[in-house]
PDB file of C-alpha atoms in Angstrom:
ATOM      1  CA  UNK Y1459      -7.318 -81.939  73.594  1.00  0.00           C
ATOM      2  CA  UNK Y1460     -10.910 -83.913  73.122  1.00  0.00           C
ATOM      3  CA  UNK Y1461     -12.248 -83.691  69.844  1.00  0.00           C
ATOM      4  CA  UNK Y1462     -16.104 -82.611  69.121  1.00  0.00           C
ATOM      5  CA  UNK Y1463     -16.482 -86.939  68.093  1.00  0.00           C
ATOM      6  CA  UNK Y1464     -15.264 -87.746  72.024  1.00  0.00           C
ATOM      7  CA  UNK Y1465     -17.461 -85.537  73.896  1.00  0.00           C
ATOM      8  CA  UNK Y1466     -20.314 -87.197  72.359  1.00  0.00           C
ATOM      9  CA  UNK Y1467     -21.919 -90.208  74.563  1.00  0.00           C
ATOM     10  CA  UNK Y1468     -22.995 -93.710  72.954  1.00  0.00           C
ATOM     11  CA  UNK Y1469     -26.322 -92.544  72.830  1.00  0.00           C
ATOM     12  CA  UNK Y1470     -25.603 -89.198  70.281  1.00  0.00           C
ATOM     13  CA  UNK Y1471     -23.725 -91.592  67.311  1.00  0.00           C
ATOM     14  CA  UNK Y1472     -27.423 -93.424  66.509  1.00  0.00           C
ATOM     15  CA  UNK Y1473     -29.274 -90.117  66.103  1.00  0.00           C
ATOM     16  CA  UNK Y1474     -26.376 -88.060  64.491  1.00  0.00           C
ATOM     17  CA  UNK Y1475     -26.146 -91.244  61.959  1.00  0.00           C
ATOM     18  CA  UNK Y1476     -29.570 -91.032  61.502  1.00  0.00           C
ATOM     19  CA  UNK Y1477     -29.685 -87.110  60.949  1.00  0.00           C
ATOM     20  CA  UNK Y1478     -26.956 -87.440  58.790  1.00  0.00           C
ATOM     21  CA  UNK Y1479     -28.358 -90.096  56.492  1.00  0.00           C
ATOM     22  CA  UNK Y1480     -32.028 -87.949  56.193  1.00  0.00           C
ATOM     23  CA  UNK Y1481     -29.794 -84.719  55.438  1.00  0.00           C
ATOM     24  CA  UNK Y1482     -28.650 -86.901  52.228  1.00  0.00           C
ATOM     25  CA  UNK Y1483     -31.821 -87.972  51.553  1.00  0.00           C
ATOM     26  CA  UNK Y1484     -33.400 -84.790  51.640  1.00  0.00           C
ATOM     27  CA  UNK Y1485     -30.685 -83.231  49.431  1.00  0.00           C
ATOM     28  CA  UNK Y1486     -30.952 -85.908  46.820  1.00  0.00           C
ATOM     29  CA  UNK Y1487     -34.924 -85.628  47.220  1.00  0.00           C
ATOM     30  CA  UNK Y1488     -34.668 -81.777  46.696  1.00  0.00           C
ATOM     31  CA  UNK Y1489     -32.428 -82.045  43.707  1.00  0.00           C
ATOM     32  CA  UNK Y1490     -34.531 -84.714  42.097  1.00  0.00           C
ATOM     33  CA  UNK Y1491     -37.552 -82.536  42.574  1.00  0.00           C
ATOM     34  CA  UNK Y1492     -35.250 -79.001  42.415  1.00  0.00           C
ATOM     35  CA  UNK Y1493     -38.226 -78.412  44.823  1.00  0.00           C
ATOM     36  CA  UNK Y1494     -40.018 -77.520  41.763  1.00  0.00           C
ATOM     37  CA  UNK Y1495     -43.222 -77.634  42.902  1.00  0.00           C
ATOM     38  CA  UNK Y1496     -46.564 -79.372  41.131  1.00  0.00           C
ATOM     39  CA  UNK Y1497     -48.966 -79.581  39.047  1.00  0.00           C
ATOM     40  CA  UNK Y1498     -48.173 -77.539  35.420  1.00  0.00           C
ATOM     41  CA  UNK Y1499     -46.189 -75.167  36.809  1.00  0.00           C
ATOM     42  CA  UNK Y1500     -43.879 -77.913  37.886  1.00  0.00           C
ATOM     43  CA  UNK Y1501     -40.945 -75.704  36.286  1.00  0.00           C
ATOM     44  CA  UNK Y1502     -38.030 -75.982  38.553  1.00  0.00           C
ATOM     45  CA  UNK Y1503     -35.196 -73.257  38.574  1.00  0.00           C
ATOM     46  CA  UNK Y1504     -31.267 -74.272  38.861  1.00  0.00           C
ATOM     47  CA  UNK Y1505     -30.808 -73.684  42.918  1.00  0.00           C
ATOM     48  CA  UNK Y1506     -27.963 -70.830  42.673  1.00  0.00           C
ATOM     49  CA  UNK Y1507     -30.613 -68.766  39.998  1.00  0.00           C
ATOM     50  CA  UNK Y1508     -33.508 -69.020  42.802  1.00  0.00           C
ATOM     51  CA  UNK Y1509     -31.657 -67.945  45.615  1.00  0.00           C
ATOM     52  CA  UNK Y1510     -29.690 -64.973  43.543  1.00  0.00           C
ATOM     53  CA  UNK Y1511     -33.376 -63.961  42.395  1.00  0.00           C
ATOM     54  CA  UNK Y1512     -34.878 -64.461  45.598  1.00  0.00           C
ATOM     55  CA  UNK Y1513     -32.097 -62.307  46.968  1.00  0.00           C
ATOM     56  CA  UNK Y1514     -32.441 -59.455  44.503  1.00  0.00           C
ATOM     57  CA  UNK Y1515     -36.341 -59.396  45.003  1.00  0.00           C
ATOM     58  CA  UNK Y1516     -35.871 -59.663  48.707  1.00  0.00           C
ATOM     59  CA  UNK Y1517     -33.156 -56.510  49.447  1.00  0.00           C
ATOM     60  CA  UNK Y1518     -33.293 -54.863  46.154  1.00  0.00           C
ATOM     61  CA  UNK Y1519     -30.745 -53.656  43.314  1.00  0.00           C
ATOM     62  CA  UNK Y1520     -27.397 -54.569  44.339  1.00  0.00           C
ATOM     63  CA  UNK Y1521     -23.751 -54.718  43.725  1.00  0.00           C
ATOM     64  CA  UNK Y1522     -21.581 -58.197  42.807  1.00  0.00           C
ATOM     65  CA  UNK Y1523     -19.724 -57.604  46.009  1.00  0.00           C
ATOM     66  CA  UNK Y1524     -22.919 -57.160  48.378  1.00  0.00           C
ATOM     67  CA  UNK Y1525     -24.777 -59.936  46.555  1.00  0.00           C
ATOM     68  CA  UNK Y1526     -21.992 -62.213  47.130  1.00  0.00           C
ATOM     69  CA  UNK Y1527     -21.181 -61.008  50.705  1.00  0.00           C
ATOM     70  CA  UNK Y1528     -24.991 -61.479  52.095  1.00  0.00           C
ATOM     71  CA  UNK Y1529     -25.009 -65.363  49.962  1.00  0.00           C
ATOM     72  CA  UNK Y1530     -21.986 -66.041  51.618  1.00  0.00           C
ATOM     73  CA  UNK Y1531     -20.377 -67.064  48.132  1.00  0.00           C
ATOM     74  CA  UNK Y1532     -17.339 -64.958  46.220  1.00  0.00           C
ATOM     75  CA  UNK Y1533     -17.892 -62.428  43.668  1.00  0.00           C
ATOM     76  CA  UNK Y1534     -16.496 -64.413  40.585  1.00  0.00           C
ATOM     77  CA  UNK Y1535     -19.508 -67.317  41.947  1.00  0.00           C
ATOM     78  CA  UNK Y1536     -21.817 -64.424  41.608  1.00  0.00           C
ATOM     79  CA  UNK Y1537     -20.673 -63.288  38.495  1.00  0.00           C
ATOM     80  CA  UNK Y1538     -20.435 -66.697  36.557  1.00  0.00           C
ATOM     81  CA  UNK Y1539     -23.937 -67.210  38.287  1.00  0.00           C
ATOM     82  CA  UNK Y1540     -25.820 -63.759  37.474  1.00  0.00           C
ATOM     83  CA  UNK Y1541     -24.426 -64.178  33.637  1.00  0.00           C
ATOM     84  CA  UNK Y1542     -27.314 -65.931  32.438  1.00  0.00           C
ATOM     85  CA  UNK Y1543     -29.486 -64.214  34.158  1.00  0.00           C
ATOM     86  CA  UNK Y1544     -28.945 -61.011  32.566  1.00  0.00           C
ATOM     87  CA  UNK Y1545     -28.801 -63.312  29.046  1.00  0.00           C
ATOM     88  CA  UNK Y1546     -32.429 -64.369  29.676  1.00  0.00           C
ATOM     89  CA  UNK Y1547     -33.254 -61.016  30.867  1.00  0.00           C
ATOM     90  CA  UNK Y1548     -34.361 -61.743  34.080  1.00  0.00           C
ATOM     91  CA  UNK Y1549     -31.728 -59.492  35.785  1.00  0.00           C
ATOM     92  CA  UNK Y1550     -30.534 -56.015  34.628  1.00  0.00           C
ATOM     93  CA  UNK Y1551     -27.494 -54.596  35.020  1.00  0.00           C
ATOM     94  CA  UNK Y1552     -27.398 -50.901  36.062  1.00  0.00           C
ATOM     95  CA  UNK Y1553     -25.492 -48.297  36.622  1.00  0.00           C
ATOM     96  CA  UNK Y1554     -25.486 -47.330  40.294  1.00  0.00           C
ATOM     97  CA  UNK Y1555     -27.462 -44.140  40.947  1.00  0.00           C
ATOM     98  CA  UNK Y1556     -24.587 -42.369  43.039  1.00  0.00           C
ATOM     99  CA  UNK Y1557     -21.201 -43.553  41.352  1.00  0.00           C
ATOM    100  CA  UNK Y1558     -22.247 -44.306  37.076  1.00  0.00           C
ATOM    101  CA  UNK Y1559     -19.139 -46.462  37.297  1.00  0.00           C
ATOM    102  CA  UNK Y1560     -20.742 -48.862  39.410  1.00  0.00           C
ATOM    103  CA  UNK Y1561     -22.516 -51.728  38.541  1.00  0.00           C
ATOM    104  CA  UNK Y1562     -25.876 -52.861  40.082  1.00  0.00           C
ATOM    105  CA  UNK Y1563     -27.704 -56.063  39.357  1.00  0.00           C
ATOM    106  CA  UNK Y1564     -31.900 -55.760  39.327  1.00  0.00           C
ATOM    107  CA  UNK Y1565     -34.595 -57.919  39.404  1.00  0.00           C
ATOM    108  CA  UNK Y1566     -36.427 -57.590  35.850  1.00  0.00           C
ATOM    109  CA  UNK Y1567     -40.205 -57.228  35.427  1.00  0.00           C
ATOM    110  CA  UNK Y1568     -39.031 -60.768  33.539  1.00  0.00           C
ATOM    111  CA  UNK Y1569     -37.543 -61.818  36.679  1.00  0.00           C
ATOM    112  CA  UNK Y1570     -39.908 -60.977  39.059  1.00  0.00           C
ATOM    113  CA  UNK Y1571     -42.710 -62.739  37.512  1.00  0.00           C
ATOM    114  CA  UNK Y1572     -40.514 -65.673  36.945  1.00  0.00           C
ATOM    115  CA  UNK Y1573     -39.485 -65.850  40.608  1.00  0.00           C
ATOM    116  CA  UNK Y1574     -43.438 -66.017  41.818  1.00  0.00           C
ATOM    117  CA  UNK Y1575     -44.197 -68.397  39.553  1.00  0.00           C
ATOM    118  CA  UNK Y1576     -41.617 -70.587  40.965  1.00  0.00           C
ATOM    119  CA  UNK Y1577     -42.448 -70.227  44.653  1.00  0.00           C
ATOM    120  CA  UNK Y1578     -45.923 -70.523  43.788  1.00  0.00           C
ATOM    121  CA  UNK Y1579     -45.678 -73.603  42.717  1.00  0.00           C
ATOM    122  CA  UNK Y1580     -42.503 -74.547  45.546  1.00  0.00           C
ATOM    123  CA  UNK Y1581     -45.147 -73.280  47.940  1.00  0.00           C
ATOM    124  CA  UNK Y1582     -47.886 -75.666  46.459  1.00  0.00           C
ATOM    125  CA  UNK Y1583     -45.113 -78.907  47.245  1.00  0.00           C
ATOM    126  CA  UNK Y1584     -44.221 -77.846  50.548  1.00  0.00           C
ATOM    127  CA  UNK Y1585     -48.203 -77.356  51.597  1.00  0.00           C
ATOM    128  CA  UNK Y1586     -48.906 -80.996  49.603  1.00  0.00           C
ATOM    129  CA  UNK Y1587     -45.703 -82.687  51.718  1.00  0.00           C
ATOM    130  CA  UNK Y1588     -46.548 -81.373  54.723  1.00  0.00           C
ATOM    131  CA  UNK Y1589     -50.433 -81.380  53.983  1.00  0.00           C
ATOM    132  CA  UNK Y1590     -50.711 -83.754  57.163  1.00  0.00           C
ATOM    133  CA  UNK Y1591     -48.558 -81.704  59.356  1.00  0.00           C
ATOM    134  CA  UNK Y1592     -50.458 -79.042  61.932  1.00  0.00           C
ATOM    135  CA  UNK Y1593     -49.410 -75.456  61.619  1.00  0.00           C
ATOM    136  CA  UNK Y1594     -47.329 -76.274  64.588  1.00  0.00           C
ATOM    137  CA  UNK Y1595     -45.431 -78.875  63.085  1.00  0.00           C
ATOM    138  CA  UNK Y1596     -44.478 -76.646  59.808  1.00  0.00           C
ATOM    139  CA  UNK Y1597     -43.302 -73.924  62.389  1.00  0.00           C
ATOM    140  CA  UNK Y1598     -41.022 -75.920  64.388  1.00  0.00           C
ATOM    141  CA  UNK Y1599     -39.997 -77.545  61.015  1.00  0.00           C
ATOM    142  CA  UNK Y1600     -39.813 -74.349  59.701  1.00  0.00           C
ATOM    143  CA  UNK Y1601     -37.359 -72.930  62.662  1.00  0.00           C
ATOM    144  CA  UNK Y1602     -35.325 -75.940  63.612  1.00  0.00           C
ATOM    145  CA  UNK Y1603     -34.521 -75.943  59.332  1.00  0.00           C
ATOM    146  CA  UNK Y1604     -33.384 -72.460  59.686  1.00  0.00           C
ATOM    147  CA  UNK Y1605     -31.283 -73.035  63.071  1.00  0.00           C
ATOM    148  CA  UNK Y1606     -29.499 -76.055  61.285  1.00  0.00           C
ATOM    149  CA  UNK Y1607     -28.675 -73.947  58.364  1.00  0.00           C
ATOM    150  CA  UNK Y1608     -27.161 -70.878  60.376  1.00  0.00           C
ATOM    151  CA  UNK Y1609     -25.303 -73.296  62.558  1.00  0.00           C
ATOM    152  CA  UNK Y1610     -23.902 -75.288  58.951  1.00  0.00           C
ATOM    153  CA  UNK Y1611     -23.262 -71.530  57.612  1.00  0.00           C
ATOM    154  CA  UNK Y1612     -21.284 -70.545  60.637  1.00  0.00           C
ATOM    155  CA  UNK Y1613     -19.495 -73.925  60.571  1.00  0.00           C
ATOM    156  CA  UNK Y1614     -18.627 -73.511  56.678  1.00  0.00           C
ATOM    157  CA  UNK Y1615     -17.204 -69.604  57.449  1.00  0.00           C
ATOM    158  CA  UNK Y1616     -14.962 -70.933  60.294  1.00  0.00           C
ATOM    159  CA  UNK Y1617     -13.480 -73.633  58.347  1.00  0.00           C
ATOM    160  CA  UNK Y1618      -9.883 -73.249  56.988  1.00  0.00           C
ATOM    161  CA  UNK Y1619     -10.707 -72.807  52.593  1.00  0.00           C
ATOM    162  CA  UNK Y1620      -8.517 -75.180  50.611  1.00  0.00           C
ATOM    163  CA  UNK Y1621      -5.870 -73.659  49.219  1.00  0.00           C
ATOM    164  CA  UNK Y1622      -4.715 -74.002  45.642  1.00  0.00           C
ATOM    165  CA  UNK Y1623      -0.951 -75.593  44.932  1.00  0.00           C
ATOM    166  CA  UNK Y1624       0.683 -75.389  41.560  1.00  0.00           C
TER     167      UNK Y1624
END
């Protein structure tokens, strides 16, 4: 059976070299920067607190389970993740309104207000690195960025996990 590597022709292996290589660029340039914007709110936030804030802000008080389901991550991720979150007091943990033994994690007054200042200041770096760019350009940026990540999420939840040996 033909693997994905022999359907490709000659002409593929440059480009996919070449996307590959600026994928590892951008990731190191991202976590050198932890996209944390400019200026003096250049305050950058760890990448698994943004996106678990983001998330809370975005869809509202939550459980472990759905927080971890909708990142795509496990609960005991979430959990180690969320910890210092609630430590700092930029998430709360509730009790859910329909069953009190239920938790529910909830973006803080602390947390919102920490999250905005943080994409204020991510959405002053991605207007000064793309400050040449026409509107067009950021949206097909903007949507072929978003197609690669689905299509790397739907590779990552089709591939076999490791499994642990003793």
């Amino acid at each position: 059976m033909p693997t994905q590597s022999d359907m490709m022709t000659p002409l593929d292996a440059p480009v996919l070299d070449s996307l590959q290589h600026q994928v590892a660029v951008f990731a190191r340039r991202a976590e050198q920067t932890r996209l944390g914007g400019v200026g003096q709110s250049r305050n950058s936030m760890d990448r698994a607190a943004y996106l678990l804030l983001n998330r809370l802000d975005q869809e509202g008080p939550m459980g472990v389970k759905a927080l971890a389901g909708g990142m795509g991550i496990d609960s005991s991720t979430v959990t180690r993740q969320v910890a210092p979150l609630v430590d700092s007091g930029m998430v709360k943990r509730t009790s859910h309104p329909e069953d009190g033994r239920a938790v529910v994690l909830q973006l803080s007054p602390r947390g919102k207000a920490r999250l905005e200042e943080v994409r204020s200041s991510r959405r002053a770096l991605m207007a000064r690195a793309t400050e040449a760019w026409s509107d067009e350009e950021r949206d097909m940026f903007c949507e072929l960025l978003t197609r690669f990540n689905s299509a790397l999420s739907s590779i990552h939840t089709t591939l076999p996990q490791p499994t642990m040996t003793s």
